Structures are given as C-alpha cells and as structure tokens.
Amino acid sequence: DVLMTQTPVSLSVSLGGQVSISCRSSQSLVHSDGNTYLHWYLQKPGQSPQLLIYRVSNRFSGVPDRFSGSGSGTDFTLKISRVEPEDLGVYYCLQSTHFPYTFGAGTKLELK
Amino acid sequence: QVQLKESGPGLVQPSQTLSLTCTVSGFSLTSNSVHWVRQHSGKSLEWMGRMWSDGDTSYSSAFTPRLSISRDTSKSQVFLKMNSLQTEDTGTYYCARNGLGPFDYWGQGVMVTVSS
C-alpha cells in the first residue's frame, strides 16, 4: 500500500497567518492516464471530512482562494493563507492513484 | 442538492455481521460511485471499498474477504456488510460520493461500537 506521510502532526497559527502542510507518498502518484490523484480534506471538530483540493491544485466548489495546493510526483503541499477561525481542524491528504486509496495521518491546525 | 445518509445499528456483538445502508439523493448511483470509509475515534481515515457506477466493486485488501458492498439503484441505496466483527472494528463509518474528487460529498457518519 502507498504510505502517505504528513508533516507536521500539529500546527499552531495566529488568525491571519499562513501555514503549509506537507504530504509525501512512498511512490509516485502519477497515474498511467497522466493525472495525479492527490487530494486534501479538512475535518472540522464533530463533522465529516470535506473536500478542499482535488488532483493536487484544484479548489472544490466554495473553497476560498486562501487554500492552495501544489506539488508533483511524491511531494505535495497545502498552503493556507490569512487563516480564519473556520479553518481550524484536522487536514488529511489522500491518494487515489493506487488501490487501496490511502490517507495521511492528519495535521491538526490549532490557534496559537 | 447532493446528500448521503448512513444508517444502521450503533451496537454490534463481536463475531456478528455489520449491516449499514447509505441512502443518497441529488445524484444517481448509475452516474457516480460511492465509497465506504472508516474512522477510528480520534484517528485517521481508512478507505474500505467502492461501489462503481456500473455496479462493479473494489475492496481494500485490509477488509477482504469479510466485506461486501452492494446496491439497490431503485432505492438509491448502497449497502455495506462486514462479518466477523471484532472490537477493533469500532469506529465511525462514512459513505461518500465519488465526483470531482474521490469523496466530494460525505454522509454524516454512523458510529458503530463492537461490544458484548
């Protein structure tokens, strides 16, 4: 199975600040169709996860442009700028290039 | 709008079978796949399997052969059955739609406790 390593495990940020979360995969996430199936989710406390970014850098409907995704191959980053209170929670990366789909362990974003 | 809702028993005895239903609305099961995902309390997420729009299924090897996913398109429902439950199967089970991303819409989740 593809191992997804997320760092850091937790982050403290001030409102209005900027953070980056890293996600590294144990093998390339480039699919044979040429696409890279790496996605980002946010799980707010007591809620189901919600899709933020799909296929590395595409924001899902309604996701503010404060969220941006980048990367290629095995190394990916989620950046959040101008952090707002509703951004707090646990962020997960997911790869769906290889079966079984696998998630990172999560990065908890907290207020400083 | 797109909605998914899981239902099923909150408590299952060890060695018994878990049966969950995911009822969807706002899309067709013949157009979008539906996945099942598990989350142990306070832990990360675990993909279990997928009902493809053509009726085919895919499963994580972590759950085969005790996991089965089926559907009733006339009722817009996807079913999960997993046998030989153990205490480590305790967790929250989600169904989620495959759209732009593999899980673009999620159900609220159903908490399942395996205990005698």
Short mmCIF file of C-alpha atoms in Angstrom, two decimals:
data_model
loop_
_atom_site.label_atom_id
_atom_site.label_comp_id
_atom_site.label_asym_id
_atom_site.label_seq_id
_atom_site.Cartn_x
_atom_site.Cartn_y
_atom_site.Cartn_z
CA ASP A 1 0.00 0.00 0.00
CA VAL A 2 1.12 3.58 -0.65
CA LEU A 3 2.22 5.24 2.57
CA MET A 4 1.23 8.89 2.92
CA THR A 5 3.40 10.82 5.35
CA GLN A 6 2.01 14.15 6.54
CA THR A 7 4.02 16.74 8.40
CA PRO A 8 3.77 18.35 10.81
CA VAL A 9 1.43 16.41 13.08
CA SER A 10 0.13 19.68 14.50
CA LEU A 11 0.43 23.37 13.79
CA SER A 12 -0.32 26.46 15.84
CA VAL A 13 -1.21 29.58 13.92
CA SER A 14 -2.40 33.07 14.64
CA LEU A 15 -5.51 34.31 12.91
CA GLY A 16 -4.49 35.94 9.67
CA GLY A 17 -1.30 33.91 9.49
CA GLN A 18 -0.07 31.45 6.87
CA VAL A 19 0.74 27.76 7.17
CA SER A 20 1.95 24.93 4.97
CA ILE A 21 1.27 21.22 5.34
CA SER A 22 3.42 18.64 3.60
CA CYS A 23 2.32 15.28 2.27
CA ARG A 24 4.81 12.78 0.88
CA SER A 25 3.95 9.47 -0.75
CA SER A 26 6.02 6.30 -0.76
CA GLN A 27 5.66 6.05 -4.53
CA SER A 28 4.81 8.33 -7.40
CA LEU A 29 1.17 9.39 -7.60
CA VAL A 30 1.25 9.95 -11.34
CA HIS A 31 -1.40 7.69 -12.83
CA SER A 32 -0.98 5.90 -16.13
CA ASP A 33 -3.57 8.33 -17.52
CA GLY A 34 -1.19 11.20 -16.77
CA ASN A 35 -3.20 12.65 -13.88
CA THR A 36 -2.02 12.90 -10.28
CA TYR A 37 -4.70 11.86 -7.83
CA LEU A 38 -3.71 13.66 -4.67
CA HIS A 39 -6.43 15.43 -2.70
CA TRP A 40 -6.82 17.41 0.51
CA TYR A 41 -9.61 17.30 3.08
CA LEU A 42 -10.47 19.22 6.24
CA GLN A 43 -12.32 17.63 9.12
CA LYS A 44 -13.69 20.22 11.50
CA PRO A 45 -14.46 19.14 15.06
CA GLY A 46 -17.51 16.91 15.22
CA GLN A 47 -18.02 16.98 11.45
CA SER A 48 -17.45 14.75 8.45
CA PRO A 49 -14.39 15.49 6.32
CA GLN A 50 -14.89 17.95 3.48
CA LEU A 51 -13.07 18.14 0.17
CA LEU A 52 -10.83 21.18 -0.24
CA ILE A 53 -8.47 20.42 -3.11
CA TYR A 54 -8.66 17.69 -5.74
CA ARG A 55 -5.98 16.48 -8.11
CA VAL A 56 -3.18 18.46 -6.46
CA SER A 57 -4.27 22.03 -7.09
CA ASN A 58 -7.97 22.33 -7.96
CA ARG A 59 -10.15 24.01 -5.38
CA PHE A 60 -13.51 22.35 -4.81
CA SER A 61 -16.69 24.38 -5.12
CA GLY A 62 -16.97 27.06 -2.46
CA VAL A 63 -13.42 26.67 -1.17
CA PRO A 64 -11.82 30.11 -0.76
CA ASP A 65 -8.69 31.01 -2.67
CA ARG A 66 -6.84 31.21 0.64
CA PHE A 67 -6.33 27.48 0.13
CA SER A 68 -3.85 26.36 -2.50
CA GLY A 69 -2.31 23.02 -3.38
CA SER A 70 0.88 22.25 -5.22
CA GLY A 71 3.38 19.51 -5.85
CA SER A 72 4.18 16.62 -8.11
CA GLY A 73 5.35 13.03 -8.08
CA THR A 74 5.70 12.18 -4.41
CA ASP A 75 5.86 15.59 -2.75
CA PHE A 76 2.82 17.80 -2.17
CA THR A 77 1.93 20.88 -0.16
CA LEU A 78 -1.24 22.54 1.05
CA LYS A 79 -0.92 26.24 1.87
CA ILE A 80 -3.45 28.21 3.83
CA SER A 81 -3.09 31.97 3.91
CA ARG A 82 -4.93 34.51 6.06
CA VAL A 83 -6.10 31.77 8.41
CA GLU A 84 -9.63 32.22 9.74
CA PRO A 85 -11.33 30.52 12.70
CA GLU A 86 -13.32 28.20 10.40
CA ASP A 87 -10.05 26.77 9.04
CA LEU A 88 -9.27 25.01 12.30
CA GLY A 89 -9.46 21.24 12.40
CA VAL A 90 -7.56 18.25 11.02
CA TYR A 91 -6.26 18.22 7.47
CA TYR A 92 -5.79 14.97 5.56
CA CYS A 93 -4.17 14.19 2.25
CA LEU A 94 -5.44 11.26 0.20
CA GLN A 95 -4.04 9.42 -2.78
CA SER A 96 -6.41 7.69 -5.18
CA THR A 97 -3.88 6.79 -7.86
CA HIS A 98 -3.22 3.34 -6.46
CA PHE A 99 -5.51 0.79 -4.82
CA PRO A 100 -6.16 0.80 -1.95
CA TYR A 101 -6.69 4.51 -1.56
CA THR A 102 -4.72 5.75 1.44
CA PHE A 103 -4.90 8.79 3.68
CA GLY A 104 -2.22 10.63 5.57
CA ALA A 105 -2.37 10.53 9.36
CA GLY A 106 -3.59 14.10 9.55
CA THR A 107 -2.33 17.52 10.60
CA LYS A 108 -4.17 19.34 13.36
CA LEU A 109 -4.39 23.09 12.90
CA GLU A 110 -4.91 24.98 16.14
CA LEU A 111 -4.96 28.59 17.22
CA LYS A 112 -1.85 30.00 18.83
CA GLN B 1 -28.60 19.03 -3.55
CA VAL B 2 -26.29 16.08 -3.06
CA GLN B 3 -26.89 14.24 0.19
CA LEU B 4 -25.78 10.95 1.66
CA LYS B 5 -27.01 9.45 4.90
CA GLU B 6 -25.76 6.36 6.68
CA SER B 7 -27.98 4.23 8.86
CA GLY B 8 -27.50 1.08 10.84
CA PRO B 9 -27.13 -0.34 14.34
CA GLY B 10 -24.95 1.52 16.78
CA LEU B 11 -24.02 -1.64 18.66
CA VAL B 12 -22.91 -4.97 17.25
CA GLN B 13 -21.74 -8.00 19.16
CA PRO B 14 -18.31 -9.50 18.47
CA SER B 15 -18.23 -12.10 15.71
CA GLN B 16 -21.54 -10.78 14.32
CA THR B 17 -22.21 -9.06 11.00
CA LEU B 18 -22.42 -5.31 10.50
CA SER B 19 -25.03 -4.08 8.04
CA LEU B 20 -25.09 -0.42 7.05
CA THR B 21 -27.14 1.47 4.48
CA CYS B 22 -26.17 4.63 2.65
CA THR B 23 -29.18 6.43 1.19
CA VAL B 24 -28.32 9.05 -1.39
CA SER B 25 -30.17 11.88 -3.07
CA GLY B 26 -29.30 14.57 -5.57
CA PHE B 27 -27.42 12.19 -7.86
CA SER B 28 -27.77 8.77 -9.41
CA LEU B 29 -25.87 5.66 -8.36
CA THR B 30 -25.54 4.83 -12.06
CA SER B 31 -23.64 8.07 -12.62
CA ASN B 32 -21.41 8.29 -9.53
CA SER B 33 -19.52 5.76 -7.45
CA VAL B 34 -20.00 5.59 -3.71
CA HIS B 35 -17.25 4.73 -1.23
CA TRP B 36 -17.21 3.50 2.34
CA VAL B 37 -14.62 4.97 4.72
CA ARG B 38 -13.96 4.15 8.35
CA GLN B 39 -12.52 6.29 11.11
CA HIS B 40 -11.42 5.00 14.48
CA SER B 41 -12.07 7.53 17.25
CA GLY B 42 -9.52 10.31 17.08
CA LYS B 43 -7.65 8.58 14.29
CA SER B 44 -7.15 8.90 10.58
CA LEU B 45 -9.41 7.69 7.80
CA GLU B 46 -9.38 4.27 6.18
CA TRP B 47 -10.81 3.53 2.74
CA MET B 48 -12.80 0.32 2.76
CA GLY B 49 -14.29 -0.11 -0.67
CA ARG B 50 -16.19 1.32 -3.59
CA MET B 51 -19.40 0.66 -5.48
CA TRP B 52 -18.73 1.79 -9.02
CA SER B 53 -21.44 3.40 -11.13
CA ASP B 54 -21.55 0.32 -13.38
CA GLY B 55 -22.22 -1.95 -10.39
CA ASP B 56 -18.70 -3.28 -10.03
CA THR B 57 -17.00 -3.23 -6.65
CA SER B 58 -13.47 -2.69 -5.34
CA TYR B 59 -12.28 -3.52 -1.85
CA SER B 60 -9.31 -2.75 0.30
CA SER B 61 -7.35 -5.92 0.98
CA ALA B 62 -7.46 -4.93 4.67
CA PHE B 63 -11.13 -5.90 4.69
CA THR B 64 -11.44 -8.75 2.24
CA PRO B 65 -12.91 -11.31 2.35
CA ARG B 66 -15.26 -10.23 5.14
CA LEU B 67 -16.51 -7.05 3.42
CA SER B 68 -19.27 -6.89 0.83
CA ILE B 69 -20.76 -3.81 -0.84
CA SER B 70 -23.96 -3.91 -2.88
CA ARG B 71 -26.67 -1.52 -4.02
CA ASP B 72 -30.30 -1.04 -4.93
CA THR B 73 -30.45 1.65 -7.59
CA SER B 74 -34.25 1.84 -7.44
CA LYS B 75 -33.98 2.93 -3.82
CA SER B 76 -30.77 4.94 -4.25
CA GLN B 77 -29.13 2.87 -1.57
CA VAL B 78 -25.69 1.37 -1.14
CA PHE B 79 -25.15 -1.36 1.42
CA LEU B 80 -22.14 -2.42 3.44
CA LYS B 81 -21.94 -5.83 5.06
CA MET B 82 -18.95 -6.89 7.08
CA ASN B 83 -18.81 -10.10 9.02
CA SER B 84 -16.72 -11.46 11.87
CA LEU B 85 -16.66 -8.12 13.65
CA GLN B 86 -14.09 -7.53 16.35
CA THR B 87 -13.65 -4.74 18.89
CA GLU B 88 -11.12 -3.08 16.58
CA ASP B 89 -13.94 -2.55 14.07
CA THR B 90 -15.42 0.03 16.43
CA GLY B 91 -15.48 3.41 14.75
CA THR B 92 -17.43 5.82 12.61
CA TYR B 93 -18.41 4.61 9.16
CA TYR B 94 -18.96 7.09 6.36
CA CYS B 95 -20.26 6.79 2.85
CA ALA B 96 -19.02 9.35 0.37
CA ARG B 97 -19.67 10.15 -3.27
CA ASN B 98 -17.06 9.99 -5.98
CA GLY B 99 -17.22 13.14 -8.05
CA LEU B 100 -14.52 15.67 -8.84
CA GLY B 101 -12.50 14.12 -6.04
CA PRO B 102 -12.90 10.63 -4.70
CA PHE B 103 -15.01 11.87 -1.79
CA ASP B 104 -16.58 15.15 -2.77
CA TYR B 105 -19.67 14.75 -0.59
CA TRP B 106 -19.86 12.79 2.65
CA GLY B 107 -22.60 11.48 4.85
CA GLN B 108 -22.78 12.46 8.50
CA GLY B 109 -21.32 9.11 9.52
CA VAL B 110 -22.68 6.39 11.76
CA MET B 111 -20.90 5.39 14.92
CA VAL B 112 -20.60 1.64 15.43
CA THR B 113 -19.47 0.01 18.67
CA VAL B 114 -18.49 -3.64 18.72
CA SER B 115 -19.08 -4.94 22.21
CA SER B 116 -20.83 -7.71 24.05
#
